[in-house]
mmCIF file of C-alpha atoms in Angstrom:
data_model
loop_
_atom_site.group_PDB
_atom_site.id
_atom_site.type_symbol
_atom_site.label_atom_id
_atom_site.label_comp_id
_atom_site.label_asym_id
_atom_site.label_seq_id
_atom_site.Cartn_x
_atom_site.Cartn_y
_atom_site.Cartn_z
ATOM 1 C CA UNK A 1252 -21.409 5.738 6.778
ATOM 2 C CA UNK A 1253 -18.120 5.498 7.218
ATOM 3 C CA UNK A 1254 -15.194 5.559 4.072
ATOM 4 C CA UNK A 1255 -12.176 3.150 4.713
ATOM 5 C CA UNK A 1256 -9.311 5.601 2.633
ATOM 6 C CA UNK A 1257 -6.410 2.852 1.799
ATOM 7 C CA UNK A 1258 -3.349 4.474 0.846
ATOM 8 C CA UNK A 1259 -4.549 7.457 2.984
ATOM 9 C CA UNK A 1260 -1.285 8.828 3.511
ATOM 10 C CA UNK A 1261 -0.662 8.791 -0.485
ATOM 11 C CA UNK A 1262 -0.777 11.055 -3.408
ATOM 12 C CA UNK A 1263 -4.078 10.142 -4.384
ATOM 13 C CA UNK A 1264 -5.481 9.007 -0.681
ATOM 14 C CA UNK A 1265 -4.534 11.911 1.763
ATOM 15 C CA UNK A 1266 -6.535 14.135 -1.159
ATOM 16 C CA UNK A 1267 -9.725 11.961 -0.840
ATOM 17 C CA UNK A 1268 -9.677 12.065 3.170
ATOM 18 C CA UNK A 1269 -9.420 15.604 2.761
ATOM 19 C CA UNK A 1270 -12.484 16.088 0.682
ATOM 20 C CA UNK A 1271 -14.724 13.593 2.551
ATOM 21 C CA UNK A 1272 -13.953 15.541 5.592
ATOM 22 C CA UNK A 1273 -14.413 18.861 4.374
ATOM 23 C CA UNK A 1274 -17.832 17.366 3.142
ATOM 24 C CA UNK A 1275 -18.547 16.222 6.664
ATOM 25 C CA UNK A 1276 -18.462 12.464 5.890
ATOM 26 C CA UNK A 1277 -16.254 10.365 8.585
ATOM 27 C CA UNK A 1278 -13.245 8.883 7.343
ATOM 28 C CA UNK A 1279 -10.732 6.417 8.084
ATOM 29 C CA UNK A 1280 -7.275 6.339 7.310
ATOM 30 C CA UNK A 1281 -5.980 3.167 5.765
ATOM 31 C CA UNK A 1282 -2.296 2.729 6.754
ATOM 32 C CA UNK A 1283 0.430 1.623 8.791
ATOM 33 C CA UNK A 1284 0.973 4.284 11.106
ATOM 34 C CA UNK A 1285 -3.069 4.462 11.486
ATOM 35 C CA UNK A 1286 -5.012 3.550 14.010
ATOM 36 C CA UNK A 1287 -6.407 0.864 13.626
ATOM 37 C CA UNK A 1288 -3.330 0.126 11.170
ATOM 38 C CA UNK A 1289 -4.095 -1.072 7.999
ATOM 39 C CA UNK A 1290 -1.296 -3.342 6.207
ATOM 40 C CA UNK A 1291 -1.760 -5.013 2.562
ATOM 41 C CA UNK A 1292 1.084 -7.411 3.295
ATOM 42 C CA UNK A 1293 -0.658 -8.228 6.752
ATOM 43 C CA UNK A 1294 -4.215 -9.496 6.368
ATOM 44 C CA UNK A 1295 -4.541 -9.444 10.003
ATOM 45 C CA UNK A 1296 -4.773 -6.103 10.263
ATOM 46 C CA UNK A 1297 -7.927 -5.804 7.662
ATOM 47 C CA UNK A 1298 -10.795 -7.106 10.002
ATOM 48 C CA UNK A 1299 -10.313 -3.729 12.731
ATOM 49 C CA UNK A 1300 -10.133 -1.284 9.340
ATOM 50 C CA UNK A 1301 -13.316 -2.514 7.504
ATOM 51 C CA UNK A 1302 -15.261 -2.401 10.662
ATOM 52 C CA UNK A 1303 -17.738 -0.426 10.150
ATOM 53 C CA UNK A 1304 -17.083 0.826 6.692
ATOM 54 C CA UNK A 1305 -19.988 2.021 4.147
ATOM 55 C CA UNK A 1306 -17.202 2.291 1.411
ATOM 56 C CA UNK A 1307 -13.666 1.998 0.820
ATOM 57 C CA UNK A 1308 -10.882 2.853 -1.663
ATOM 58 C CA UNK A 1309 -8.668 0.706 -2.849
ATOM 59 C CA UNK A 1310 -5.395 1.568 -3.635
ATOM 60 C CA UNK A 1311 -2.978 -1.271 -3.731
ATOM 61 C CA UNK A 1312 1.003 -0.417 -2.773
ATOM 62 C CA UNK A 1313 3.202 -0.556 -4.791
ATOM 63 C CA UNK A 1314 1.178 -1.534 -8.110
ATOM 64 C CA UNK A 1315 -1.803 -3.365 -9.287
ATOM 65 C CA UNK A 1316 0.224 -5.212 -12.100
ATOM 66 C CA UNK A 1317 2.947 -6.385 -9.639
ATOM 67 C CA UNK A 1318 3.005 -10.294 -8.658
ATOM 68 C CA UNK A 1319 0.254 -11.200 -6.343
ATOM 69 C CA UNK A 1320 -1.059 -8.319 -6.153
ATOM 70 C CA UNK A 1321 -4.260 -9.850 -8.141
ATOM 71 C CA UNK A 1322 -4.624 -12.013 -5.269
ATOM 72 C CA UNK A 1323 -4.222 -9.687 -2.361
ATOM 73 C CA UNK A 1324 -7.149 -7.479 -3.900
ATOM 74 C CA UNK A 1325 -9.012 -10.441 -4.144
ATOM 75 C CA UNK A 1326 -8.874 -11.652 -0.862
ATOM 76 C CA UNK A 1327 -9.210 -8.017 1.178
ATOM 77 C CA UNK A 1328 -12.523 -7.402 -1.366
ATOM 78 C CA UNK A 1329 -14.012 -10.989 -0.069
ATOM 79 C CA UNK A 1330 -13.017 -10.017 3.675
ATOM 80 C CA UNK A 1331 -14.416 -6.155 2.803
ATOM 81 C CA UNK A 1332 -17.892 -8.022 1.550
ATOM 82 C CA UNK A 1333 -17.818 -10.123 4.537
ATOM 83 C CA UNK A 1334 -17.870 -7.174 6.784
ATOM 84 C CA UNK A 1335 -20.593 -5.505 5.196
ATOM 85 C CA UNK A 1336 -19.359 -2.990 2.944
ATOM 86 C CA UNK A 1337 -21.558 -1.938 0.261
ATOM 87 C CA UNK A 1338 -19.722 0.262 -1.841
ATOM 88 C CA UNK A 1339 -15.467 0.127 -3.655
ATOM 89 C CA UNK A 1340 -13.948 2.552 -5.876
ATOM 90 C CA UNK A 1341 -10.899 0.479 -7.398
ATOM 91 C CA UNK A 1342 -7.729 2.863 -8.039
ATOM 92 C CA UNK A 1343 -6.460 0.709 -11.256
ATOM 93 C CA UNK A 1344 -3.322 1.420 -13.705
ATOM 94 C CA UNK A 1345 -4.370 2.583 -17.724
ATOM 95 C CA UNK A 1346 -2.523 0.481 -20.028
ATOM 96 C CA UNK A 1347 -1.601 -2.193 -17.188
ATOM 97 C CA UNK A 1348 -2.659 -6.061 -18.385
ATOM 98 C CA UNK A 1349 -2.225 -7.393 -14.948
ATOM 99 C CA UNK A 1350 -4.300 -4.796 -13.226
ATOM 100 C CA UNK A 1351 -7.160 -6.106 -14.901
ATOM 101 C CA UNK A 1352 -7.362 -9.028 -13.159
ATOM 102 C CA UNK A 1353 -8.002 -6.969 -10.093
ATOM 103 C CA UNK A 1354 -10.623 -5.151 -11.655
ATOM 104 C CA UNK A 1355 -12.869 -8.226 -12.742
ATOM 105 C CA UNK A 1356 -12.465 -9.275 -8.867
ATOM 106 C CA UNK A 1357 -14.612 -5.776 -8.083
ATOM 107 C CA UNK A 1358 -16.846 -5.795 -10.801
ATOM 108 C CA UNK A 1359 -17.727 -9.668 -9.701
ATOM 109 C CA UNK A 1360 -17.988 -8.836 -6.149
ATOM 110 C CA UNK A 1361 -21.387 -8.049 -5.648
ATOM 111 C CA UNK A 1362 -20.840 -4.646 -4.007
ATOM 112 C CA UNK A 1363 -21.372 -1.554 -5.843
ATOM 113 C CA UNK A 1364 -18.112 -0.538 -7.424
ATOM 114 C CA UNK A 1365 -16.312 1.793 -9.744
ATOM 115 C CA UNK A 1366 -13.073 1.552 -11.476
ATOM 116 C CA UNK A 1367 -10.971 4.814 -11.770
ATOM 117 C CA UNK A 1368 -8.097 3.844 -14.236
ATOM 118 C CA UNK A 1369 -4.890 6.502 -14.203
ATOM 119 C CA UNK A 1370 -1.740 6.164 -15.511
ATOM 120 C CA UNK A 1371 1.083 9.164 -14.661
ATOM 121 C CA UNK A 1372 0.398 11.894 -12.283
ATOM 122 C CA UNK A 1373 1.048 15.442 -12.506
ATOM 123 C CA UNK A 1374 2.141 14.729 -8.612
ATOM 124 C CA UNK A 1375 5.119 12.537 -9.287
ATOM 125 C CA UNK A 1376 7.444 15.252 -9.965
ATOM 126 C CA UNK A 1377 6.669 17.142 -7.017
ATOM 127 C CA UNK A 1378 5.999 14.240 -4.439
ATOM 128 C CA UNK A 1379 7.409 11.057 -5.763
ATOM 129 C CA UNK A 1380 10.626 10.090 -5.922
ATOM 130 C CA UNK A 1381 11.140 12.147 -9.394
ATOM 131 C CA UNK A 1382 11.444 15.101 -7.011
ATOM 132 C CA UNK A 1383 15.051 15.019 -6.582
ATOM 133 C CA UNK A 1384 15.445 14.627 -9.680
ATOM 134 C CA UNK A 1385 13.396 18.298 -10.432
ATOM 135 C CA UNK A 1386 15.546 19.623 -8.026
ATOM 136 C CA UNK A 1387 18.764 18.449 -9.439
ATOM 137 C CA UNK A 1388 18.114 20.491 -12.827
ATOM 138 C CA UNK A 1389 18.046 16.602 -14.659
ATOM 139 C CA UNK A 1390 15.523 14.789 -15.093
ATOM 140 C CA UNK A 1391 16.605 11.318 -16.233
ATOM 141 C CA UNK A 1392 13.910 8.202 -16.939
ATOM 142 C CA UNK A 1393 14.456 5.584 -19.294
ATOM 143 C CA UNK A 1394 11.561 7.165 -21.559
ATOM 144 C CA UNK A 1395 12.716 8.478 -24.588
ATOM 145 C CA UNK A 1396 9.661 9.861 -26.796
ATOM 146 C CA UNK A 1397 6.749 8.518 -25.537
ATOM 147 C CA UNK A 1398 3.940 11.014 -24.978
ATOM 148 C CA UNK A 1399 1.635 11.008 -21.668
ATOM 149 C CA UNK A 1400 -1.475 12.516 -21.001
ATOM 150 C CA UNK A 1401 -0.309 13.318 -17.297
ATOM 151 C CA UNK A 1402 -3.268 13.544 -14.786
ATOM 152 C CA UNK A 1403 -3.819 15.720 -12.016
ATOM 153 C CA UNK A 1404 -3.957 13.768 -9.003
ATOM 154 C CA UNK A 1405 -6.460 16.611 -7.433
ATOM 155 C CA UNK A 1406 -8.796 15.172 -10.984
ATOM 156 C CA UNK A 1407 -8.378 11.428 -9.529
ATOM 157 C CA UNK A 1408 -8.837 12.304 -5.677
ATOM 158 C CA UNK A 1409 -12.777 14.500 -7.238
ATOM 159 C CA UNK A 1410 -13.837 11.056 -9.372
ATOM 160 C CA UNK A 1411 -13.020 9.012 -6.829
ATOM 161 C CA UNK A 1412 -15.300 10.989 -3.855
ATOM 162 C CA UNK A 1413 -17.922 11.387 -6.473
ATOM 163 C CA UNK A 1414 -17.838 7.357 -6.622
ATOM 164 C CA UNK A 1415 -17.886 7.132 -3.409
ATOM 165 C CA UNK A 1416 -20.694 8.648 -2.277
ATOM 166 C CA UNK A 1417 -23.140 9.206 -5.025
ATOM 167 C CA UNK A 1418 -24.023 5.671 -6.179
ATOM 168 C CA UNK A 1419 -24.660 7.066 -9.894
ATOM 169 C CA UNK A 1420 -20.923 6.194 -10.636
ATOM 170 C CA UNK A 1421 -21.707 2.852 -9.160
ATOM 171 C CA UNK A 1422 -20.595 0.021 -12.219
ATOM 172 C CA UNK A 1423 -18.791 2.474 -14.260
ATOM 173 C CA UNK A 1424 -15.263 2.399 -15.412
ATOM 174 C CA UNK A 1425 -13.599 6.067 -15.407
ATOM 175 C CA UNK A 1426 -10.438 6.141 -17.562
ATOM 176 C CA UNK A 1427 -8.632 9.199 -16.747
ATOM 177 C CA UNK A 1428 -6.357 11.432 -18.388
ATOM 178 C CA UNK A 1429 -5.238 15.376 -18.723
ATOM 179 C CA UNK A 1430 -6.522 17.116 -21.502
ATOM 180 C CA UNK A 1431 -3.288 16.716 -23.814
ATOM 181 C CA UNK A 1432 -0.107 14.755 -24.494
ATOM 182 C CA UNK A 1433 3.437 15.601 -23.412
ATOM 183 C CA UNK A 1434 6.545 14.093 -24.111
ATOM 184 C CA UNK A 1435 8.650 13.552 -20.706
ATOM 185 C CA UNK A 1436 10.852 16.365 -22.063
ATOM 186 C CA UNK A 1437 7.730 18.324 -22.531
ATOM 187 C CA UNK A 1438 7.087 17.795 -18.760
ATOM 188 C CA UNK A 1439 10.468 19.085 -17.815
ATOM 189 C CA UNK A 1440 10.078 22.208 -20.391
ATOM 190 C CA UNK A 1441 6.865 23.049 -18.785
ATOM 191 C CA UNK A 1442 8.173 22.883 -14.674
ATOM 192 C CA UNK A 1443 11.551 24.998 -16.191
ATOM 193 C CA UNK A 1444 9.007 27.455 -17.527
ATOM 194 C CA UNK A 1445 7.046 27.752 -14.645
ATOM 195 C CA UNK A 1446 10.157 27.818 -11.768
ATOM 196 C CA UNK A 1447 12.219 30.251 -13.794
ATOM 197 C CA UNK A 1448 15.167 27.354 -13.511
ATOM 198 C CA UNK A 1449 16.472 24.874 -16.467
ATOM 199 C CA UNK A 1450 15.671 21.167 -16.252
ATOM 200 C CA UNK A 1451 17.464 18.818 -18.839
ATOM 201 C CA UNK A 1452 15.648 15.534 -20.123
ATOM 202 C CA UNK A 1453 18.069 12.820 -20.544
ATOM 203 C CA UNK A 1454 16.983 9.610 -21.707
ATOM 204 C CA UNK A 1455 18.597 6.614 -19.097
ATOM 205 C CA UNK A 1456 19.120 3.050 -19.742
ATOM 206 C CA UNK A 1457 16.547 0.381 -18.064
ATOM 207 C CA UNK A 1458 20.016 -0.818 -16.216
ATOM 208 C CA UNK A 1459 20.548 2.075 -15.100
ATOM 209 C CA UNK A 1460 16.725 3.176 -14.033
ATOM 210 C CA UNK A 1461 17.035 -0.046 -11.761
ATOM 211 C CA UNK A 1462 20.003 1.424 -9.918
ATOM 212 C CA UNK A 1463 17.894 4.415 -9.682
ATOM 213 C CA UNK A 1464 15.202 2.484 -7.962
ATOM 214 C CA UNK A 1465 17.302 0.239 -5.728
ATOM 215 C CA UNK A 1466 18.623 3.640 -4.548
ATOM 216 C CA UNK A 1467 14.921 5.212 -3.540
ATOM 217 C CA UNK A 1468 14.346 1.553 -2.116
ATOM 218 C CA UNK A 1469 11.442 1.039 -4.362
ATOM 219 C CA UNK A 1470 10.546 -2.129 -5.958
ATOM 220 C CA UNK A 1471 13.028 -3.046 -9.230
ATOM 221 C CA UNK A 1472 9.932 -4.971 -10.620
ATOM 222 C CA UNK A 1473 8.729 -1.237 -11.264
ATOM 223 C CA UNK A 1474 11.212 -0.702 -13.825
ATOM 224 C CA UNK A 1475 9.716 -3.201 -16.480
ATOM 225 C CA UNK A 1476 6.033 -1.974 -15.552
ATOM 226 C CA UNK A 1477 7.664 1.567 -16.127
ATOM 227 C CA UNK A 1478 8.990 0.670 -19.349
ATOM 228 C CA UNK A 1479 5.854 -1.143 -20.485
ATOM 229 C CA UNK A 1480 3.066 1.824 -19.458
ATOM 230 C CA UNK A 1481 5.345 4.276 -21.577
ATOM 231 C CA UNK A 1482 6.090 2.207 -24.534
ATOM 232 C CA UNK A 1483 3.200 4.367 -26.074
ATOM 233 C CA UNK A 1484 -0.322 2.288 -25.031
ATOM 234 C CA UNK A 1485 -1.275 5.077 -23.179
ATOM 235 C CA UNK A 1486 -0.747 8.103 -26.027
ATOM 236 C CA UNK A 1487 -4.261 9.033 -26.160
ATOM 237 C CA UNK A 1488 -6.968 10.855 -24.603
ATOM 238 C CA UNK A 1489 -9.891 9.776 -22.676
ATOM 239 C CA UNK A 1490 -13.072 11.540 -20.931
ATOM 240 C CA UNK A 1491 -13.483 10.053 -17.607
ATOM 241 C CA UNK A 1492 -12.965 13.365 -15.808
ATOM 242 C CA UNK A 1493 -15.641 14.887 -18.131
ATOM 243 C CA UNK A 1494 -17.844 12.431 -17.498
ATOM 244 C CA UNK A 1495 -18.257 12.137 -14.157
ATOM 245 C CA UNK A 1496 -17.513 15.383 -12.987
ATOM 246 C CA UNK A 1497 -18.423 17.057 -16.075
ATOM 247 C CA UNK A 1498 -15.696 19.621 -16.492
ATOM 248 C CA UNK A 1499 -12.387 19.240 -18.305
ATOM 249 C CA UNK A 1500 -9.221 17.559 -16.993
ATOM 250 C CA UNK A 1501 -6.569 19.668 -15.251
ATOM 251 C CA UNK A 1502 -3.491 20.984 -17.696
ATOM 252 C CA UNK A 1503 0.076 20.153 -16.937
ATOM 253 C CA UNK A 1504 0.930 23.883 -17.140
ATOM 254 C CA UNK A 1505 -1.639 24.987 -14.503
ATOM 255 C CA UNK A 1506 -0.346 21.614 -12.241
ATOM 256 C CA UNK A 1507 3.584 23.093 -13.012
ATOM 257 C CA UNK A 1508 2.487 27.312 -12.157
ATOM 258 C CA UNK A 1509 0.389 26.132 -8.787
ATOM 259 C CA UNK A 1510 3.328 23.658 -7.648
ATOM 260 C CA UNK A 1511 5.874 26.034 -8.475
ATOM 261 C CA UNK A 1512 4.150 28.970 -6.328
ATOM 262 C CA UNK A 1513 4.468 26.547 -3.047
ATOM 263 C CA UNK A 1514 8.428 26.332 -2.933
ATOM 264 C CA UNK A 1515 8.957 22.457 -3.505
ATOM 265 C CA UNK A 1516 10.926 23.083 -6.599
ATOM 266 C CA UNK A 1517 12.660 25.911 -4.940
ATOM 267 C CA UNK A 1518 16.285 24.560 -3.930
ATOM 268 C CA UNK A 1519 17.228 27.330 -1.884
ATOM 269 C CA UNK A 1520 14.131 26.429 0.597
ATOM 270 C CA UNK A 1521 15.324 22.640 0.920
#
């Protein structure tokens, strides 16, 4: 009964291989430096992962809505049927068009499967490349007004072990969210609060978010998806932490206090 983690070194997958194996369940790591590796852009490497595997998570690198990545999910989810897995948990993006495409190919695979749909995490500005930024005192993203309900990637990592191994969540779509909207200034007023130190929002050009990317050697396609998920789709609330774990959704502030109380905002310690 193995569960095949992909992205197991990530924000979302390092927190579900931490829970399975607190629970007791065996888990393996899907990614390059694991052994056996596990490589989206090398479908060589699938067979030795998905040996084995009960269930899996899929969480495609860098984003669903990116070219071919419709295709790539398609094809591992045919080789993960193949193999004899019974059970997926899609990771999909809230508001995304193209990441729907990946979602019909699990819902029409045959296999048990649940779709957990996110948009921003809590985690980005204290693991992603917005870090620096936090640290800097200026936190600059070609946003402008549009509100987020941030989620706590601790919320996602719960719903998606829940899917996992209790086959109750099995054909249901779980679209995520915290339990209010913030502004990306918001965000910054709320980490300044809770470290004590200013941060500034300041609203960037797309040109210039592309340098931005180019510089953290991340994918410049990501600057139109960025634009597009924040052009206000995704300014509303939804219940999927309530209803499959049946609690509320973690808050910003709490995410902002806890993060702030382990030193990763604090400059002095870097």
């Amino acid at each position: 009964m193995t569960t095949l983690v992909l992205g197991g070194t990530g924000k979302t997958g390092r927190r579900i291989a931490s829970l399975l194996t607190r629970q007791g369940r065996p888990v393996r790591l899907g990614s390059r430096s694991a052994r056996p590796p596990f490589d989206w852009d090398r479908p060589q490497t699938w067979d030795a992962a998905l040996d084995g595997v009960h269930a899996a998570y899929l969480s495609f690198y860098p984003d669903l809505a990116l070219p071919g990545a419709a295709e790539t999910v398609a094809a591992l989810v045919d080789r993960a049927a193949a193999r004899g897995v019974r059970r997926l948990v899609l990771l999909s993006g809230r508001g995304e068009p193209q990441a729907l495409l990946s979602e019909d190919t699990v819902r029409r695979s045959g296999l048990e499967w649940t779709v957990v749909r996110s948009s921003w995490f809590n985690q980005n500005f204290s693991e992603g490349f917005l870090l620096d930024a936090v640290l800097s005192g200026e936190l600059a993203l070609p946003v402008g007004d549009a509100a987020e309900p941030f989620t706590d990637a601790d919320d996602i990592a719960e719903v998606a072990v829940a899917a996992l191994t209790d086959a109750r969540h099995a054909g249901q779509t779980y679209e995520l969210t915290g339990p209010r909207l913030l502004t990306f200034a918001d965000a910054a007023a709320e980490i300044a609060k809770a470290t004590g130190r200013p941060l500034g929002f300041v609203a960037l050009r797309p040109e210039e978010f592309t340098a931005v990317l180019r510089e953290h050697g991340l994918p410049e396609d990501l600057g139109e998806l960025f634009h597009m998920i924040t052009d206000g789709r995704n300014a509303g609330l939804a219940d999927g932490v309530q209803r499959a774990l049946g609690r509320p959704p973690r808050d910003f502030a709490d995410y902002a206090r806890a993060t702030a109380a382990t030193g990763v905002w604090d400059v002095a310690l870097r």
